[in-house]
Every structure is written in C-alpha cells, then in structure tokens.
CSV table of C-alpha atoms in Angstrom, one decimal:
chain,number,residue,atom,x,y,z
A,21,UNK,CA,11.7,-67.6,48.0
A,22,UNK,CA,10.1,-70.0,45.4
A,23,UNK,CA,11.7,-68.0,42.6
A,24,UNK,CA,15.2,-68.1,44.2
A,25,UNK,CA,14.8,-71.9,45.0
A,26,UNK,CA,13.8,-72.4,41.4
A,27,UNK,CA,16.9,-70.6,40.1
A,28,UNK,CA,19.1,-72.5,42.4
A,29,UNK,CA,17.7,-75.8,41.2
A,30,UNK,CA,18.1,-74.8,37.7
A,31,UNK,CA,21.8,-73.8,38.3
A,32,UNK,CA,22.4,-77.1,40.1
A,33,UNK,CA,20.8,-78.9,37.1
A,34,UNK,CA,22.9,-76.9,34.6
A,35,UNK,CA,26.1,-77.7,36.6
A,36,UNK,CA,25.3,-81.4,36.7
A,37,UNK,CA,24.7,-81.4,33.0
A,38,UNK,CA,28.0,-79.4,32.5
A,39,UNK,CA,29.9,-82.0,34.6
A,40,UNK,CA,28.3,-84.9,32.8
A,41,UNK,CA,29.3,-83.3,29.6
A,42,UNK,CA,32.9,-82.6,30.7
A,43,UNK,CA,33.2,-86.3,31.9
A,44,UNK,CA,31.9,-87.5,28.5
A,45,UNK,CA,34.2,-85.3,26.5
A,46,UNK,CA,37.2,-86.3,28.7
A,47,UNK,CA,36.4,-90.0,28.6
A,48,UNK,CA,35.7,-89.9,24.9
A,49,UNK,CA,38.6,-87.9,23.5
A,50,UNK,CA,41.2,-89.5,25.8
A,51,UNK,CA,40.1,-92.9,24.4
A,52,UNK,CA,41.2,-91.9,20.8
A,53,UNK,CA,44.3,-90.8,19.1
A,54,UNK,CA,42.7,-90.1,15.8
A,55,UNK,CA,42.2,-86.4,15.2
A,56,UNK,CA,39.2,-86.8,12.9
A,57,UNK,CA,37.4,-89.0,15.5
A,58,UNK,CA,38.2,-86.5,18.3
A,59,UNK,CA,36.7,-83.6,16.2
A,60,UNK,CA,33.5,-85.6,15.6
A,61,UNK,CA,33.2,-86.5,19.3
A,62,UNK,CA,33.5,-82.8,20.2
A,63,UNK,CA,30.9,-81.7,17.6
A,64,UNK,CA,28.5,-84.4,18.9
A,65,UNK,CA,28.9,-83.3,22.5
A,66,UNK,CA,28.6,-79.6,21.8
A,67,UNK,CA,25.4,-80.1,19.9
A,68,UNK,CA,23.8,-82.8,22.1
A,69,UNK,CA,25.1,-82.3,25.5
A,70,UNK,CA,25.7,-78.6,25.7
A,71,UNK,CA,23.0,-77.5,23.2
A,72,UNK,CA,25.3,-75.4,21.2
A,73,UNK,CA,24.1,-75.7,17.6
A,74,UNK,CA,26.9,-73.6,16.0
A,75,UNK,CA,30.6,-73.4,16.3
A,76,UNK,CA,34.0,-74.1,14.9
A,77,UNK,CA,37.4,-75.5,15.9
A,78,UNK,CA,40.6,-73.8,14.6
A,79,UNK,CA,44.1,-74.9,15.0
A,80,UNK,CA,47.4,-72.8,15.1
A,81,UNK,CA,50.5,-73.8,13.1
A,82,UNK,CA,53.6,-72.2,14.8
A,83,UNK,CA,55.8,-72.9,11.8
A,84,UNK,CA,53.6,-71.0,9.3
A,85,UNK,CA,52.0,-68.8,12.0
A,86,UNK,CA,48.7,-69.5,10.3
A,87,UNK,CA,45.4,-70.8,11.6
A,88,UNK,CA,43.1,-73.3,9.9
A,89,UNK,CA,39.6,-74.3,10.5
A,90,UNK,CA,39.4,-78.0,11.2
A,91,UNK,CA,35.7,-78.4,11.6
A,92,UNK,CA,32.5,-76.5,12.0
A,93,UNK,CA,28.8,-77.3,12.6
A,94,UNK,CA,25.5,-75.5,12.2
A,95,UNK,CA,27.2,-72.9,9.8
A,96,UNK,CA,26.0,-72.0,6.3
A,97,UNK,CA,28.6,-71.1,3.6
A,98,UNK,CA,27.7,-67.4,4.0
A,99,UNK,CA,28.7,-67.5,7.6
A,100,UNK,CA,32.2,-69.1,7.2
A,101,UNK,CA,34.1,-65.9,6.4
A,102,UNK,CA,32.8,-64.2,9.4
A,103,UNK,CA,33.5,-67.2,11.6
A,104,UNK,CA,37.2,-67.2,10.3
A,105,UNK,CA,37.7,-63.5,10.6
A,106,UNK,CA,36.4,-63.8,14.2
A,107,UNK,CA,38.9,-66.7,15.0
A,108,UNK,CA,41.8,-64.6,13.4
A,109,UNK,CA,40.9,-61.7,15.7
A,110,UNK,CA,41.2,-63.9,18.8
A,111,UNK,CA,44.5,-65.4,17.7
A,112,UNK,CA,45.7,-61.8,17.8
A,113,UNK,CA,44.2,-61.1,21.2
A,114,UNK,CA,46.8,-61.0,24.1
A,115,UNK,CA,44.1,-62.3,26.5
A,116,UNK,CA,43.7,-65.5,24.5
A,117,UNK,CA,47.4,-66.0,23.2
A,118,UNK,CA,49.2,-65.2,26.5
A,119,UNK,CA,46.8,-65.5,29.3
A,120,UNK,CA,44.6,-68.3,27.8
A,121,UNK,CA,41.5,-66.7,28.9
A,122,UNK,CA,38.0,-67.7,27.9
A,123,UNK,CA,36.3,-64.7,26.2
A,124,UNK,CA,32.6,-64.1,26.3
A,125,UNK,CA,31.2,-61.6,23.9
A,126,UNK,CA,27.5,-60.4,23.7
A,127,UNK,CA,26.4,-58.0,20.9
A,128,UNK,CA,23.3,-56.1,21.9
A,129,UNK,CA,23.0,-54.8,18.2
A,130,UNK,CA,21.6,-58.1,17.0
A,131,UNK,CA,19.8,-57.7,13.7
A,132,UNK,CA,16.1,-58.7,13.6
A,133,UNK,CA,16.6,-60.4,10.3
A,134,UNK,CA,19.3,-62.8,11.5
A,135,UNK,CA,17.1,-65.9,11.2
A,136,UNK,CA,15.9,-64.8,7.7
A,137,UNK,CA,19.6,-64.2,6.7
A,138,UNK,CA,20.9,-67.4,8.1
A,139,UNK,CA,18.2,-69.5,6.3
A,140,UNK,CA,19.4,-68.0,3.0
A,141,UNK,CA,23.1,-68.3,3.7
A,142,UNK,CA,23.7,-64.6,4.1
A,143,UNK,CA,26.1,-62.9,6.5
A,144,UNK,CA,24.8,-61.9,9.9
A,145,UNK,CA,26.2,-61.1,13.3
A,146,UNK,CA,25.4,-63.7,16.0
A,147,UNK,CA,24.3,-62.4,19.3
A,148,UNK,CA,26.7,-64.1,21.7
A,149,UNK,CA,29.7,-66.3,21.4
A,150,UNK,CA,32.6,-67.8,23.5
A,151,UNK,CA,36.2,-68.2,22.5
A,152,UNK,CA,37.7,-71.2,24.3
A,153,UNK,CA,41.5,-71.5,24.1
A,154,UNK,CA,43.0,-74.9,23.7
A,155,UNK,CA,46.2,-74.6,25.7
A,156,UNK,CA,49.0,-77.2,26.8
A,157,UNK,CA,51.1,-75.6,29.3
A,158,UNK,CA,52.4,-72.3,27.8
A,159,UNK,CA,51.4,-73.2,24.2
A,160,UNK,CA,48.2,-72.3,22.4
A,161,UNK,CA,47.2,-75.1,20.0
A,162,UNK,CA,44.0,-73.6,18.9
A,163,UNK,CA,40.6,-72.2,19.8
A,164,UNK,CA,37.0,-73.2,19.8
A,165,UNK,CA,34.2,-70.6,18.9
A,166,UNK,CA,30.9,-71.6,20.3
A,167,UNK,CA,28.0,-69.5,19.0
A,168,UNK,CA,24.4,-68.9,20.0
A,169,UNK,CA,21.7,-66.6,18.5
A,170,UNK,CA,20.2,-66.0,21.9
A,171,UNK,CA,21.7,-63.4,24.3
A,172,UNK,CA,21.4,-65.2,27.6
A,173,UNK,CA,22.8,-68.6,26.8
A,174,UNK,CA,26.5,-68.1,27.9
A,175,UNK,CA,27.0,-66.8,31.4
A,176,UNK,CA,30.0,-65.6,33.3
A,177,UNK,CA,29.8,-68.4,35.9
A,178,UNK,CA,30.4,-70.9,33.0
A,179,UNK,CA,33.9,-69.5,32.2
A,180,UNK,CA,35.4,-71.9,34.7
A,181,UNK,CA,33.7,-74.9,33.0
A,182,UNK,CA,34.7,-73.9,29.5
A,183,UNK,CA,38.3,-73.1,30.6
A,184,UNK,CA,38.7,-76.6,32.1
A,185,UNK,CA,37.0,-78.1,29.0
A,186,UNK,CA,39.5,-76.2,26.8
A,187,UNK,CA,42.5,-77.5,28.8
A,188,UNK,CA,41.3,-81.2,28.5
A,189,UNK,CA,40.6,-80.8,24.8
A,190,UNK,CA,44.1,-79.1,24.3
A,191,UNK,CA,45.8,-82.1,25.9
A,192,UNK,CA,43.9,-84.5,23.8
A,193,UNK,CA,44.6,-82.5,20.6
A,194,UNK,CA,48.4,-82.4,21.4
A,195,UNK,CA,48.3,-86.2,21.9
A,196,UNK,CA,46.5,-86.7,18.6
A,197,UNK,CA,49.0,-84.4,16.8
A,198,UNK,CA,52.0,-86.3,18.4
A,199,UNK,CA,50.4,-89.6,17.3
A,200,UNK,CA,50.1,-88.2,13.7
A,201,UNK,CA,53.6,-87.1,13.7
A,202,UNK,CA,54.8,-90.5,14.8
A,203,UNK,CA,52.5,-92.2,12.3
A,204,UNK,CA,53.8,-89.9,9.5
A,205,UNK,CA,57.3,-90.5,10.5
A,206,UNK,CA,56.8,-94.3,10.4
A,207,UNK,CA,55.2,-93.9,7.0
A,208,UNK,CA,58.2,-91.8,5.9
A,209,UNK,CA,60.7,-94.5,7.2
A,210,UNK,CA,58.7,-97.1,5.4
A,211,UNK,CA,58.9,-95.2,2.2
A,212,UNK,CA,62.6,-94.6,2.6
A,213,UNK,CA,63.2,-98.3,3.4
A,214,UNK,CA,61.3,-99.2,0.2
A,215,UNK,CA,63.4,-96.7,-1.7
A,216,UNK,CA,66.5,-98.1,-0.2
A,217,UNK,CA,65.7,-101.5,-1.4
A,218,UNK,CA,64.8,-100.3,-4.8
A,219,UNK,CA,68.2,-98.6,-5.0
A,220,UNK,CA,70.0,-101.5,-3.8
A,221,UNK,CA,68.2,-103.8,-6.4
A,222,UNK,CA,69.2,-101.2,-9.1
A,223,UNK,CA,72.8,-101.3,-7.9
A,224,UNK,CA,72.8,-105.0,-8.1
A,225,UNK,CA,71.5,-105.0,-11.6
A,226,UNK,CA,74.1,-102.5,-12.7
A,227,UNK,CA,76.9,-104.6,-11.1
A,228,UNK,CA,75.6,-107.7,-12.8
A,229,UNK,CA,75.5,-105.9,-16.2
A,230,UNK,CA,79.1,-104.6,-15.6
A,231,UNK,CA,80.4,-108.0,-14.7
A,232,UNK,CA,78.7,-109.7,-17.6
A,233,UNK,CA,79.1,-107.2,-20.4
A,234,UNK,CA,82.5,-105.6,-19.6
A,235,UNK,CA,84.5,-107.8,-17.3
A,236,UNK,CA,83.0,-111.1,-18.7
A,237,UNK,CA,83.8,-110.2,-22.3
A,238,UNK,CA,87.3,-109.0,-21.4
A,239,UNK,CA,88.1,-112.3,-19.5
A,240,UNK,CA,86.8,-114.3,-22.5
A,241,UNK,CA,89.0,-112.4,-24.9
A,242,UNK,CA,92.0,-112.8,-22.6
A,243,UNK,CA,91.4,-116.5,-22.2
A,244,UNK,CA,91.1,-116.9,-26.0
A,245,UNK,CA,94.4,-114.8,-26.6
A,246,UNK,CA,96.4,-117.0,-24.2
A,247,UNK,CA,95.1,-120.3,-25.8
A,248,UNK,CA,96.0,-119.1,-29.2
A,249,UNK,CA,99.4,-118.0,-28.1
A,250,UNK,CA,100.0,-121.4,-26.6
A,251,UNK,CA,99.6,-123.0,-30.1
A,252,UNK,CA,101.5,-120.5,-32.1
A,253,UNK,CA,105.3,-120.0,-32.9
A,254,UNK,CA,107.4,-117.9,-30.7
A,255,UNK,CA,106.9,-114.7,-32.8
A,256,UNK,CA,103.2,-115.2,-33.0
A,257,UNK,CA,102.9,-116.2,-29.4
A,258,UNK,CA,104.8,-112.9,-28.4
A,259,UNK,CA,102.1,-110.9,-30.3
A,260,UNK,CA,99.3,-112.9,-28.5
A,261,UNK,CA,100.9,-112.2,-25.2
A,262,UNK,CA,101.1,-108.5,-25.9
A,263,UNK,CA,97.3,-108.6,-26.8
A,264,UNK,CA,96.7,-110.5,-23.6
A,265,UNK,CA,98.5,-107.8,-21.6
A,266,UNK,CA,96.5,-105.2,-23.2
A,267,UNK,CA,93.2,-107.1,-22.4
A,268,UNK,CA,94.5,-107.5,-18.8
A,269,UNK,CA,95.3,-103.8,-18.4
A,270,UNK,CA,91.7,-102.9,-19.8
A,271,UNK,CA,90.3,-105.3,-17.3
A,272,UNK,CA,92.1,-103.8,-14.5
A,273,UNK,CA,90.9,-100.4,-15.5
A,274,UNK,CA,87.2,-101.6,-15.7
A,275,UNK,CA,87.5,-103.2,-12.1
A,276,UNK,CA,89.2,-100.1,-10.7
A,277,UNK,CA,86.4,-97.9,-12.2
A,278,UNK,CA,83.6,-100.2,-10.9
A,279,UNK,CA,85.2,-100.2,-7.4
A,280,UNK,CA,85.4,-96.5,-7.4
A,281,UNK,CA,81.7,-96.1,-8.6
A,282,UNK,CA,80.7,-98.5,-5.6
C-alpha cells in the first residue's frame, strides 16, 4: 500500500509539473509572434521544466516538400545526421502525417558506450524518443523530436499531454509564420514603393533632359528663324519661313515620340 501510494503521489506530482509546463508554454509562446523567440522559449521549457536535455524542432515546407531543422539542443555535431534522418523517417510515417499521432519509441539495444560516444561527438543510438507532431487542423507544420538516454523517461500515459502540447505549439508556429509572411510582404511593398519612386524620379529627369536638349533647342532655332525672316526681304524671308516650318515639323515629331514613350 505504501508503494502504491508513493507511485500515485509521484504520478500526481508529475502531472502537476506537466500541467505547469503546458501552461507556461502556452502563455509564453502565445505572447510572441517572433519565430526565433518562440523557439528559444520552447528549448528553455523542454530543458528546465520537462527535463528533456536533447531534442530538435523540424518544420515542413509544402511548396518544396522538404524539411528543415529550425533548432536543436544538447546535440553534438556527430548526432545531427542521425537526428535529421530520424525526422525524415517520421515525415514519411502515415501515423504522423495523416493521423497526427505522438510516437514513442524505445530501443532495447542501447549501446553501453553511448555516453563515451556522445562525449566525443560520435554517432550513437539513443535509448528512447518521442515524435510530437505540430498540427493545425489537417495540416502538419512540423515535428518535435524529444530524446532521452534513459529507457523509462517517456511513458504511454504522457502521450495525451504531449499531443496537447504539440497542438498548442503548432498554432503558435502557424501564427508566427503568418506574421513573418505579413512582415515580409510589408517589406516587399516598401521595396516596391521605393523602386517606384526611383523610377518616377528617373522618368522626370529623362523628360527634363528631353525638354531642355531637344524641344528647347528646336524652339530656340524656330524663334531665331522667324525673327530673321521678319527683317529680311521677301525672298530671304520665304527661305526663313521654310526653315521655320522644317523646325516646327521636327519639333512636332519630337513631342509625338516623347508622348508615345510616356
């Protein structure tokens, strides 16, 4: 009876810690729309609140159908390939992709030299791990891999907790992604706006040059031709008027071309 009571007390304590961690995560991640900040919060909660010293968060891109590791903790360089390969396997698992199930795996063939290998950055197989999907309705935004060397850390009765946790994280990540898209669109619009102003300024400078260099000079020549014709004899005036008509025709052509270009 004492043993059973102790187990019950331990389970109640564990549940309280899990609920506290879930509340902390929901409160923290929902208070931010910055992806980097959310990832840092998650890493901190997993390590400090849930005592999970190793793990990684992977996102899925529907357009490229590829996965990318956004963050990891407690992992040496030699373990990253194995972590990524494990994540890729889960992104092809129907239980995760379609049913959004939390998967618990325990490997009984855990090598004795694991701690030695990890200390030296060598590959080794961890003893147990959880794959937690990050769903939003029917879409899968990513997964979290939580890893422990011990065999009895993750239990079947924790599945409901981690499933609820994954759903909350999935919503927060979707909100952060939407915010990033809006922010990127705003930056893009600002860039286009600046570019439009630059183009307008360039067009104005072009028009100013055309007015000054082409039309201005032609008008000056036309004015001089008419003034000279006014002072000359009939024959010479006739020649000047012909020249003025030629300049006027040239001027009309320049204006027409400038108008068409605009």
